[in-house]
PDB file of C-alpha atoms and ligand atoms in Angstrom:
ATOM      1  CA  MET A   1     -30.524  21.618  38.538  1.00  0.00           C
ATOM      2  CA  ASN A   2     -31.637  18.336  40.035  1.00  0.00           C
ATOM      3  CA  LEU A   3     -28.916  16.934  42.267  1.00  0.00           C
ATOM      4  CA  GLU A   4     -31.089  14.137  43.679  1.00  0.00           C
ATOM      5  CA  SER A   5     -31.320  12.380  40.344  1.00  0.00           C
ATOM      6  CA  LEU A   6     -27.547  11.987  40.052  1.00  0.00           C
ATOM      7  CA  PRO A   7     -25.675   9.064  41.542  1.00  0.00           C
ATOM      8  CA  ILE A   8     -23.150  10.386  44.071  1.00  0.00           C
ATOM      9  CA  THR A   9     -19.572   9.894  42.984  1.00  0.00           C
ATOM     10  CA  SER A  10     -17.075  10.822  45.668  1.00  0.00           C
ATOM     11  CA  LEU A  11     -13.932  12.755  44.975  1.00  0.00           C
ATOM     12  CA  PRO A  12     -10.719  11.249  46.342  1.00  0.00           C
ATOM     13  CA  GLU A  13      -9.311  13.051  49.413  1.00  0.00           C
ATOM     14  CA  MET A  14      -5.607  13.015  48.561  1.00  0.00           C
ATOM     15  CA  GLY A  15      -4.491  14.570  51.842  1.00  0.00           C
ATOM     16  CA  GLU A  16      -0.934  13.315  51.494  1.00  0.00           C
ATOM     17  CA  ILE A  17      -0.569  14.583  47.956  1.00  0.00           C
ATOM     18  CA  TRP A  18      -1.880  18.013  48.889  1.00  0.00           C
ATOM     19  CA  GLN A  19       0.608  18.049  51.743  1.00  0.00           C
ATOM     20  CA  LYS A  20       3.533  16.888  49.654  1.00  0.00           C
ATOM     21  CA  THR A  21       2.908  19.155  46.670  1.00  0.00           C
ATOM     22  CA  LEU A  22       1.518  22.328  48.266  1.00  0.00           C
ATOM     23  CA  ASN A  23       2.432  21.951  51.925  1.00  0.00           C
ATOM     24  CA  TRP A  24      -1.274  22.391  52.651  1.00  0.00           C
ATOM     25  CA  GLN A  25      -4.370  20.253  53.238  1.00  0.00           C
ATOM     26  CA  PRO A  26      -8.035  21.110  52.837  1.00  0.00           C
ATOM     27  CA  THR A  27     -10.212  21.258  55.945  1.00  0.00           C
ATOM     28  CA  ASN A  28     -13.321  19.075  56.182  1.00  0.00           C
ATOM     29  CA  TRP A  29     -15.399  22.069  55.162  1.00  0.00           C
ATOM     30  CA  GLU A  30     -13.265  22.638  52.064  1.00  0.00           C
ATOM     31  CA  GLU A  31     -13.445  18.921  51.156  1.00  0.00           C
ATOM     32  CA  ASN A  32     -17.186  19.135  51.432  1.00  0.00           C
ATOM     33  CA  GLN A  33     -17.288  22.249  49.239  1.00  0.00           C
ATOM     34  CA  PHE A  34     -15.104  20.533  46.611  1.00  0.00           C
ATOM     35  CA  GLN A  35     -17.505  17.591  46.588  1.00  0.00           C
ATOM     36  CA  GLN A  36     -20.536  19.842  46.177  1.00  0.00           C
ATOM     37  CA  LEU A  37     -18.810  21.772  43.413  1.00  0.00           C
ATOM     38  CA  TYR A  38     -18.090  18.493  41.627  1.00  0.00           C
ATOM     39  CA  GLN A  39     -21.727  17.395  41.824  1.00  0.00           C
ATOM     40  CA  LEU A  40     -23.002  20.765  40.666  1.00  0.00           C
ATOM     41  CA  ILE A  41     -20.698  20.677  37.658  1.00  0.00           C
ATOM     42  CA  LEU A  42     -21.733  17.121  36.777  1.00  0.00           C
ATOM     43  CA  ALA A  43     -25.352  18.235  36.957  1.00  0.00           C
ATOM     44  CA  GLY A  44     -24.667  21.402  34.922  1.00  0.00           C
ATOM     45  CA  ASN A  45     -22.865  19.345  32.296  1.00  0.00           C
ATOM     46  CA  CYS A  46     -26.160  17.665  31.409  1.00  0.00           C
ATOM     47  CA  GLN A  47     -27.421  20.984  29.993  1.00  0.00           C
ATOM     48  CA  LEU A  48     -24.268  22.907  29.163  1.00  0.00           C
ATOM     49  CA  ASN A  49     -21.039  21.757  27.635  1.00  0.00           C
ATOM     50  CA  LEU A  50     -18.936  22.755  30.637  1.00  0.00           C
ATOM     51  CA  THR A  51     -16.085  20.286  30.833  1.00  0.00           C
ATOM     52  CA  ARG A  52     -14.951  16.945  29.467  1.00  0.00           C
ATOM     53  CA  ILE A  53     -13.247  16.201  32.770  1.00  0.00           C
ATOM     54  CA  THR A  54     -15.852  14.304  34.782  1.00  0.00           C
ATOM     55  CA  GLU A  55     -14.152  11.251  36.343  1.00  0.00           C
ATOM     56  CA  PRO A  56     -13.494  11.877  40.052  1.00  0.00           C
ATOM     57  CA  GLU A  57      -9.701  11.473  40.024  1.00  0.00           C
ATOM     58  CA  GLU A  58      -9.333  13.447  36.855  1.00  0.00           C
ATOM     59  CA  PHE A  59     -11.582  16.213  38.184  1.00  0.00           C
ATOM     60  CA  TRP A  60      -9.533  16.331  41.371  1.00  0.00           C
ATOM     61  CA  GLU A  61      -6.254  16.536  39.471  1.00  0.00           C
ATOM     62  CA  LYS A  62      -7.071  18.724  36.454  1.00  0.00           C
ATOM     63  CA  HIS A  63      -9.580  21.069  38.037  1.00  0.00           C
ATOM     64  CA  LEU A  64      -8.958  21.233  41.790  1.00  0.00           C
ATOM     65  CA  TRP A  65      -5.248  20.493  42.177  1.00  0.00           C
ATOM     66  CA  ASP A  66      -4.223  22.301  38.995  1.00  0.00           C
ATOM     67  CA  SER A  67      -6.218  25.445  39.912  1.00  0.00           C
ATOM     68  CA  LEU A  68      -4.463  25.727  43.271  1.00  0.00           C
ATOM     69  CA  ARG A  69      -0.996  24.658  42.095  1.00  0.00           C
ATOM     70  CA  GLY A  70      -0.921  27.661  39.750  1.00  0.00           C
ATOM     71  CA  ILE A  71      -1.129  30.130  42.613  1.00  0.00           C
ATOM     72  CA  ALA A  72       1.619  28.331  44.498  1.00  0.00           C
ATOM     73  CA  PRO A  73       4.859  29.140  42.690  1.00  0.00           C
ATOM     74  CA  LYS A  74       7.588  26.964  44.174  1.00  0.00           C
ATOM     75  CA  GLN A  75       4.840  25.031  45.956  1.00  0.00           C
ATOM     76  CA  VAL A  76       3.983  27.819  48.411  1.00  0.00           C
ATOM     77  CA  PHE A  77       0.867  29.966  48.052  1.00  0.00           C
ATOM     78  CA  ILE A  78       1.437  33.548  46.877  1.00  0.00           C
ATOM     79  CA  PRO A  79       2.230  35.613  49.988  1.00  0.00           C
ATOM     80  CA  GLY A  80      -0.689  37.622  51.370  1.00  0.00           C
ATOM     81  CA  ILE A  81      -3.373  35.688  49.495  1.00  0.00           C
ATOM     82  CA  GLU A  82      -4.778  34.361  52.783  1.00  0.00           C
ATOM     83  CA  LYS A  83      -5.118  37.901  54.149  1.00  0.00           C
ATOM     84  CA  GLY A  84      -7.081  39.129  51.145  1.00  0.00           C
ATOM     85  CA  LYS A  85      -6.238  40.109  47.590  1.00  0.00           C
ATOM     86  CA  ARG A  86      -8.250  41.293  44.628  1.00  0.00           C
ATOM     87  CA  ILE A  87      -8.176  38.498  42.086  1.00  0.00           C
ATOM     88  CA  ILE A  88      -9.645  38.171  38.581  1.00  0.00           C
ATOM     89  CA  ASP A  89     -10.045  34.885  36.680  1.00  0.00           C
ATOM     90  CA  ILE A  90     -10.202  35.691  32.970  1.00  0.00           C
ATOM     91  CA  GLY A  91     -12.212  33.240  30.822  1.00  0.00           C
ATOM     92  CA  THR A  92     -13.260  31.248  33.869  1.00  0.00           C
ATOM     93  CA  GLY A  93     -15.554  28.844  31.926  1.00  0.00           C
ATOM     94  CA  ALA A  94     -17.040  26.491  34.525  1.00  0.00           C
ATOM     95  CA  GLY A  95     -15.118  28.395  37.233  1.00  0.00           C
ATOM     96  CA  PHE A  96     -11.491  27.308  36.959  1.00  0.00           C
ATOM     97  CA  PRO A  97      -9.164  28.254  38.453  1.00  0.00           C
ATOM     98  CA  GLY A  98     -11.262  30.973  40.159  1.00  0.00           C
ATOM     99  CA  ILE A  99     -13.795  28.954  42.182  1.00  0.00           C
ATOM    100  CA  PRO A 100     -11.293  26.694  44.000  1.00  0.00           C
ATOM    101  CA  ILE A 101      -9.208  29.811  44.745  1.00  0.00           C
ATOM    102  CA  SER A 102     -12.167  31.707  46.216  1.00  0.00           C
ATOM    103  CA  LEU A 103     -13.190  28.697  48.262  1.00  0.00           C
ATOM    104  CA  VAL A 104      -9.755  28.223  49.847  1.00  0.00           C
ATOM    105  CA  PHE A 105      -9.071  31.963  50.356  1.00  0.00           C
ATOM    106  CA  PRO A 106     -12.280  33.454  51.780  1.00  0.00           C
ATOM    107  CA  ASN A 107     -10.565  36.779  52.592  1.00  0.00           C
ATOM    108  CA  SER A 108      -9.711  37.369  48.940  1.00  0.00           C
ATOM    109  CA  GLN A 109     -12.228  38.904  46.539  1.00  0.00           C
ATOM    110  CA  VAL A 110     -12.496  36.914  43.323  1.00  0.00           C
ATOM    111  CA  THR A 111     -14.046  38.202  40.086  1.00  0.00           C
ATOM    112  CA  LEU A 112     -14.981  35.457  37.615  1.00  0.00           C
ATOM    113  CA  LEU A 113     -14.979  36.898  34.099  1.00  0.00           C
ATOM    114  CA  ASP A 114     -16.330  35.167  31.014  1.00  0.00           C
ATOM    115  CA  SER A 115     -17.792  36.330  27.723  1.00  0.00           C
ATOM    116  CA  THR A 116     -20.420  33.554  27.559  1.00  0.00           C
ATOM    117  CA  GLY A 117     -23.697  34.438  29.270  1.00  0.00           C
ATOM    118  CA  LYS A 118     -24.752  30.823  29.835  1.00  0.00           C
ATOM    119  CA  LYS A 119     -21.543  30.014  31.675  1.00  0.00           C
ATOM    120  CA  ILE A 120     -21.867  33.121  33.826  1.00  0.00           C
ATOM    121  CA  SER A 121     -25.456  32.210  34.777  1.00  0.00           C
ATOM    122  CA  PHE A 122     -24.359  28.698  35.652  1.00  0.00           C
ATOM    123  CA  ILE A 123     -21.587  30.077  37.867  1.00  0.00           C
ATOM    124  CA  GLU A 124     -24.153  32.292  39.615  1.00  0.00           C
ATOM    125  CA  THR A 125     -26.031  29.162  40.684  1.00  0.00           C
ATOM    126  CA  ILE A 126     -22.792  27.606  41.963  1.00  0.00           C
ATOM    127  CA  LEU A 127     -21.861  30.693  43.967  1.00  0.00           C
ATOM    128  CA  SER A 128     -25.198  30.740  45.723  1.00  0.00           C
ATOM    129  CA  ALA A 129     -25.319  26.953  46.262  1.00  0.00           C
ATOM    130  CA  LEU A 130     -21.861  27.039  47.864  1.00  0.00           C
ATOM    131  CA  ALA A 131     -22.541  30.374  49.625  1.00  0.00           C
ATOM    132  CA  LEU A 132     -19.329  31.810  48.220  1.00  0.00           C
ATOM    133  CA  ASN A 133     -19.742  35.445  49.252  1.00  0.00           C
ATOM    134  CA  ASN A 134     -16.234  36.468  48.251  1.00  0.00           C
ATOM    135  CA  ALA A 135     -16.709  35.641  44.569  1.00  0.00           C
ATOM    136  CA  LYS A 136     -18.735  37.481  41.941  1.00  0.00           C
ATOM    137  CA  THR A 137     -19.307  37.070  38.234  1.00  0.00           C
ATOM    138  CA  LEU A 138     -18.573  39.502  35.431  1.00  0.00           C
ATOM    139  CA  LEU A 139     -19.945  39.052  31.922  1.00  0.00           C
ATOM    140  CA  GLY A 140     -17.814  40.587  29.181  1.00  0.00           C
ATOM    141  CA  ARG A 141     -14.766  40.392  26.984  1.00  0.00           C
ATOM    142  CA  ALA A 142     -11.346  40.853  28.534  1.00  0.00           C
ATOM    143  CA  GLU A 143     -10.515  43.384  25.778  1.00  0.00           C
ATOM    144  CA  GLU A 144     -13.355  45.669  26.953  1.00  0.00           C
ATOM    145  CA  ILE A 145     -13.098  45.039  30.681  1.00  0.00           C
ATOM    146  CA  GLY A 146      -9.384  45.905  30.517  1.00  0.00           C
ATOM    147  CA  GLN A 147     -10.280  49.416  29.296  1.00  0.00           C
ATOM    148  CA  GLN A 148     -12.868  50.116  32.011  1.00  0.00           C
ATOM    149  CA  ILE A 149     -11.731  52.351  34.824  1.00  0.00           C
ATOM    150  CA  GLN A 150     -13.364  50.205  37.514  1.00  0.00           C
ATOM    151  CA  HIS A 151     -11.284  47.188  36.403  1.00  0.00           C
ATOM    152  CA  ARG A 152      -8.135  48.477  34.725  1.00  0.00           C
ATOM    153  CA  GLN A 153      -5.081  48.136  36.989  1.00  0.00           C
ATOM    154  CA  GLN A 154      -7.341  47.218  39.918  1.00  0.00           C
ATOM    155  CA  TYR A 155      -6.295  43.616  40.657  1.00  0.00           C
ATOM    156  CA  ASP A 156      -3.422  42.220  42.722  1.00  0.00           C
ATOM    157  CA  LEU A 157      -3.578  38.964  40.832  1.00  0.00           C
ATOM    158  CA  ALA A 158      -4.982  37.820  37.468  1.00  0.00           C
ATOM    159  CA  VAL A 159      -5.215  34.125  36.584  1.00  0.00           C
ATOM    160  CA  ILE A 160      -5.959  32.769  33.125  1.00  0.00           C
ATOM    161  CA  ARG A 161      -6.182  29.142  31.999  1.00  0.00           C
ATOM    162  CA  ALA A 162      -6.900  27.701  28.552  1.00  0.00           C
ATOM    163  CA  VAL A 163      -8.075  30.937  26.946  1.00  0.00           C
ATOM    164  CA  GLY A 164      -5.798  31.399  23.935  1.00  0.00           C
ATOM    165  CA  ASN A 165      -2.289  31.963  22.667  1.00  0.00           C
ATOM    166  CA  VAL A 166       0.177  33.215  25.198  1.00  0.00           C
ATOM    167  CA  SER A 167       0.495  36.779  23.846  1.00  0.00           C
ATOM    168  CA  ALA A 168      -3.288  37.154  23.940  1.00  0.00           C
ATOM    169  CA  CYS A 169      -3.316  35.866  27.528  1.00  0.00           C
ATOM    170  CA  ALA A 170      -0.712  38.480  28.466  1.00  0.00           C
ATOM    171  CA  GLU A 171      -2.704  41.208  26.699  1.00  0.00           C
ATOM    172  CA  TYR A 172      -5.930  40.193  28.463  1.00  0.00           C
ATOM    173  CA  SER A 173      -4.364  39.929  31.904  1.00  0.00           C
ATOM    174  CA  LEU A 174      -1.615  42.551  32.412  1.00  0.00           C
ATOM    175  CA  PRO A 175      -3.834  45.645  31.852  1.00  0.00           C
ATOM    176  CA  LEU A 176      -6.072  44.460  34.720  1.00  0.00           C
ATOM    177  CA  VAL A 177      -3.197  44.060  37.195  1.00  0.00           C
ATOM    178  CA  LYS A 178      -1.977  46.817  39.547  1.00  0.00           C
ATOM    179  CA  LYS A 179       1.653  47.865  39.421  1.00  0.00           C
ATOM    180  CA  GLY A 180       3.513  45.379  41.592  1.00  0.00           C
ATOM    181  CA  GLY A 181       0.828  42.722  41.030  1.00  0.00           C
ATOM    182  CA  LEU A 182       1.068  39.404  39.259  1.00  0.00           C
ATOM    183  CA  ALA A 183      -0.517  37.687  36.254  1.00  0.00           C
ATOM    184  CA  VAL A 184      -0.413  33.884  36.183  1.00  0.00           C
ATOM    185  CA  ILE A 185      -0.841  32.129  32.837  1.00  0.00           C
ATOM    186  CA  TYR A 186      -1.598  28.402  33.140  1.00  0.00           C
ATOM    187  CA  ARG A 187      -0.304  26.322  30.214  1.00  0.00           C
ATOM    188  CA  GLY A 188       0.261  22.719  29.217  1.00  0.00           C
ATOM    189  CA  THR A 189       3.318  22.541  26.999  1.00  0.00           C
ATOM    190  CA  TRP A 190       5.757  25.381  26.527  1.00  0.00           C
ATOM    191  CA  THR A 191       8.474  25.935  23.932  1.00  0.00           C
ATOM    192  CA  GLN A 192      11.461  28.197  23.493  1.00  0.00           C
ATOM    193  CA  ALA A 193       9.759  29.874  20.495  1.00  0.00           C
ATOM    194  CA  GLU A 194       6.801  30.808  22.706  1.00  0.00           C
ATOM    195  CA  ASN A 195       9.264  32.208  25.218  1.00  0.00           C
ATOM    196  CA  GLU A 196      10.484  34.763  22.714  1.00  0.00           C
ATOM    197  CA  SER A 197       7.007  35.906  21.677  1.00  0.00           C
ATOM    198  CA  LEU A 198       5.978  36.174  25.318  1.00  0.00           C
ATOM    199  CA  GLU A 199       9.025  38.301  26.145  1.00  0.00           C
ATOM    200  CA  ILE A 200       8.107  40.804  23.403  1.00  0.00           C
ATOM    201  CA  ALA A 201       4.457  41.005  24.469  1.00  0.00           C
ATOM    202  CA  VAL A 202       5.146  41.319  28.177  1.00  0.00           C
ATOM    203  CA  THR A 203       7.647  44.150  27.732  1.00  0.00           C
ATOM    204  CA  GLN A 204       5.137  46.175  25.705  1.00  0.00           C
ATOM    205  CA  LEU A 205       2.439  45.609  28.305  1.00  0.00           C
ATOM    206  CA  GLY A 206       4.483  46.904  31.250  1.00  0.00           C
ATOM    207  CA  GLY A 207       5.484  43.555  32.695  1.00  0.00           C
ATOM    208  CA  VAL A 208       8.465  41.291  33.186  1.00  0.00           C
ATOM    209  CA  ILE A 209       8.622  37.510  33.172  1.00  0.00           C
ATOM    210  CA  GLU A 210       9.383  36.719  36.792  1.00  0.00           C
ATOM    211  CA  LEU A 211       9.285  32.946  36.683  1.00  0.00           C
ATOM    212  CA  ILE A 212       8.383  30.110  34.343  1.00  0.00           C
ATOM    213  CA  GLU A 213       7.737  26.902  36.220  1.00  0.00           C
ATOM    214  CA  GLU A 214       7.509  23.420  34.798  1.00  0.00           C
ATOM    215  CA  PHE A 215       5.931  20.678  36.874  1.00  0.00           C
ATOM    216  CA  SER A 216       3.990  17.473  36.444  1.00  0.00           C
ATOM    217  CA  THR A 217       0.551  16.709  37.786  1.00  0.00           C
ATOM    218  CA  PRO A 218       0.570  14.226  40.681  1.00  0.00           C
ATOM    219  CA  LEU A 219      -1.691  11.438  39.329  1.00  0.00           C
ATOM    220  CA  SER A 220      -1.257  11.261  35.565  1.00  0.00           C
ATOM    221  CA  ASN A 221       2.175  12.881  35.412  1.00  0.00           C
ATOM    222  CA  SER A 222       1.116  15.369  32.742  1.00  0.00           C
ATOM    223  CA  ILE A 223       3.455  18.276  32.054  1.00  0.00           C
ATOM    224  CA  ARG A 224       2.304  21.751  33.039  1.00  0.00           C
ATOM    225  CA  HIS A 225       3.812  25.217  32.874  1.00  0.00           C
ATOM    226  CA  CYS A 226       2.877  28.306  34.780  1.00  0.00           C
ATOM    227  CA  LEU A 227       4.129  31.706  33.708  1.00  0.00           C
ATOM    228  CA  TYR A 228       4.374  34.390  36.380  1.00  0.00           C
ATOM    229  CA  LEU A 229       4.370  37.916  34.980  1.00  0.00           C
ATOM    230  CA  ARG A 230       5.104  40.832  37.293  1.00  0.00           C
ATOM    231  CA  LYS A 231       3.609  44.211  36.413  1.00  0.00           C
ATOM    232  CA  VAL A 232       6.343  46.828  36.733  1.00  0.00           C
ATOM    233  CA  ALA A 233       4.989  49.796  34.730  1.00  0.00           C
ATOM    234  CA  ASN A 234       1.606  51.147  33.625  1.00  0.00           C
ATOM    235  CA  THR A 235       0.224  49.392  30.550  1.00  0.00           C
ATOM    236  CA  PRO A 236       0.010  51.830  27.583  1.00  0.00           C
ATOM    237  CA  ILE A 237      -3.623  52.839  26.952  1.00  0.00           C
ATOM    238  CA  SER A 238      -3.543  51.229  23.507  1.00  0.00           C
ATOM    239  CA  PHE A 239      -3.742  47.801  25.276  1.00  0.00           C
ATOM    240  CA  PRO A 240      -5.807  45.713  25.376  1.00  0.00           C
ATOM    241  CA  ARG A 241      -6.701  46.302  21.724  1.00  0.00           C
ATOM    242  CA  ALA A 242     -10.256  45.951  20.361  1.00  0.00           C
ATOM    243  CA  VAL A 243     -12.251  42.727  20.683  1.00  0.00           C
ATOM    244  CA  GLY A 244     -10.732  39.920  18.634  1.00  0.00           C
ATOM    245  CA  ILE A 245      -7.447  41.662  17.807  1.00  0.00           C
ATOM    246  CA  PRO A 246      -5.286  40.149  20.590  1.00  0.00           C
ATOM    247  CA  SER A 247      -6.047  36.609  19.432  1.00  0.00           C
ATOM    248  CA  GLN A 248      -5.998  37.326  15.679  1.00  0.00           C
ATOM    249  CA  LYS A 249      -2.934  39.573  15.620  1.00  0.00           C
ATOM    250  CA  PRO A 250      -0.860  38.600  18.639  1.00  0.00           C
ATOM    251  CA  ILE A 251       1.648  41.248  19.754  1.00  0.00           C
TER     252      ILE A 251
HETATM  253  N1  SAH B 301     -10.536  28.678  32.400  1.00  0.00           N
HETATM  254  C1  SAH B 301     -11.444  27.562  32.197  1.00  0.00           C
HETATM  255  C2  SAH B 301     -12.212  27.642  30.880  1.00  0.00           C
HETATM  256  C3  SAH B 301     -11.389  27.624  29.628  1.00  0.00           C
HETATM  257  S1  SAH B 301     -12.372  27.669  28.136  1.00  0.00           S
HETATM  258  C4  SAH B 301     -10.710  26.256  32.362  1.00  0.00           C
HETATM  259  O1  SAH B 301      -9.485  26.262  32.344  1.00  0.00           O
HETATM  260  O2  SAH B 301     -11.355  25.221  32.515  1.00  0.00           O
HETATM  261  C5  SAH B 301     -12.148  29.365  27.674  1.00  0.00           C
HETATM  262  C6  SAH B 301     -13.201  30.291  28.247  1.00  0.00           C
HETATM  263  O3  SAH B 301     -12.766  31.622  27.994  1.00  0.00           O
HETATM  264  C7  SAH B 301     -14.567  30.142  27.599  1.00  0.00           C
HETATM  265  O4  SAH B 301     -15.538  29.971  28.609  1.00  0.00           O
HETATM  266  C8  SAH B 301     -14.774  31.455  26.832  1.00  0.00           C
HETATM  267  O5  SAH B 301     -16.122  31.896  26.862  1.00  0.00           O
HETATM  268  C9  SAH B 301     -13.863  32.414  27.567  1.00  0.00           C
HETATM  269  N2  SAH B 301     -13.266  33.499  26.760  1.00  0.00           N
HETATM  270  C10 SAH B 301     -12.598  33.367  25.579  1.00  0.00           C
HETATM  271  N3  SAH B 301     -12.158  34.566  25.147  1.00  0.00           N
HETATM  272  C11 SAH B 301     -12.537  35.486  26.084  1.00  0.00           C
HETATM  273  C12 SAH B 301     -12.373  36.907  26.193  1.00  0.00           C
HETATM  274  N4  SAH B 301     -11.722  37.608  25.266  1.00  0.00           N
HETATM  275  N5  SAH B 301     -12.886  37.521  27.280  1.00  0.00           N
HETATM  276  C13 SAH B 301     -13.553  36.802  28.231  1.00  0.00           C
HETATM  277  N6  SAH B 301     -13.735  35.465  28.170  1.00  0.00           N
HETATM  278  C14 SAH B 301     -13.238  34.808  27.112  1.00  0.00           C
END
């Protein structure tokens, strides 16, 4: 990746908006890391189709702010996340929401899972460029990883954004979460009909719907929903089902 050949576009700082929406502000070091992440993704985009979101304000809002807003139900970060939690980002793509989370919470251990080898190799270069020692990559399908003893029911928190229909997201995430832990599904729109299908899926997977939050993004006022699923019982061993089934035959 050749950073020198790219013109430098600066991300906006948005200190007041961070403060108002999350009761938090990035340090200078975090700002600097966000900026480097932005440049690395712009550079990576020249070779890989990573993201369509490349304008600085849009990148700030849809990648940085949105990633962190999801782990702040009611605008306060999930308790204990600063002290260290085991987190998995399922279908991380170019690293969202997992990379911003690992950068802001260095005591947490973040696993970035994706089934596309090229994306995982790209993320490897980001992790070393940003010296993010608390994040690691995992190449595989959520359906298989969720059946492996070293991953199943091992995480305090699973996050998943833009990976598929909501029942599939629940089936990918809940098996990986410990009892008492949380799965967060990031969505755009949300309907009552989806609510019913989610309820059925979550119950079968050993979870309950703890909270569904609707909010709008601070610059473009786009509607977002985050679904917070609490794991209350062991997930039956039949879940997740084989590769492809959760998305083709949703629970
Ligand atoms: N979470 C990112 C990327 C979304 S694109 C964001 O919000 O920007 C969806 C990503 O999920 C792709 O990179 C794809 O390779 C990955 N993916 C889709 N199905 C998957 C599965 N079953 N297991 C693991 N990764 C999956």
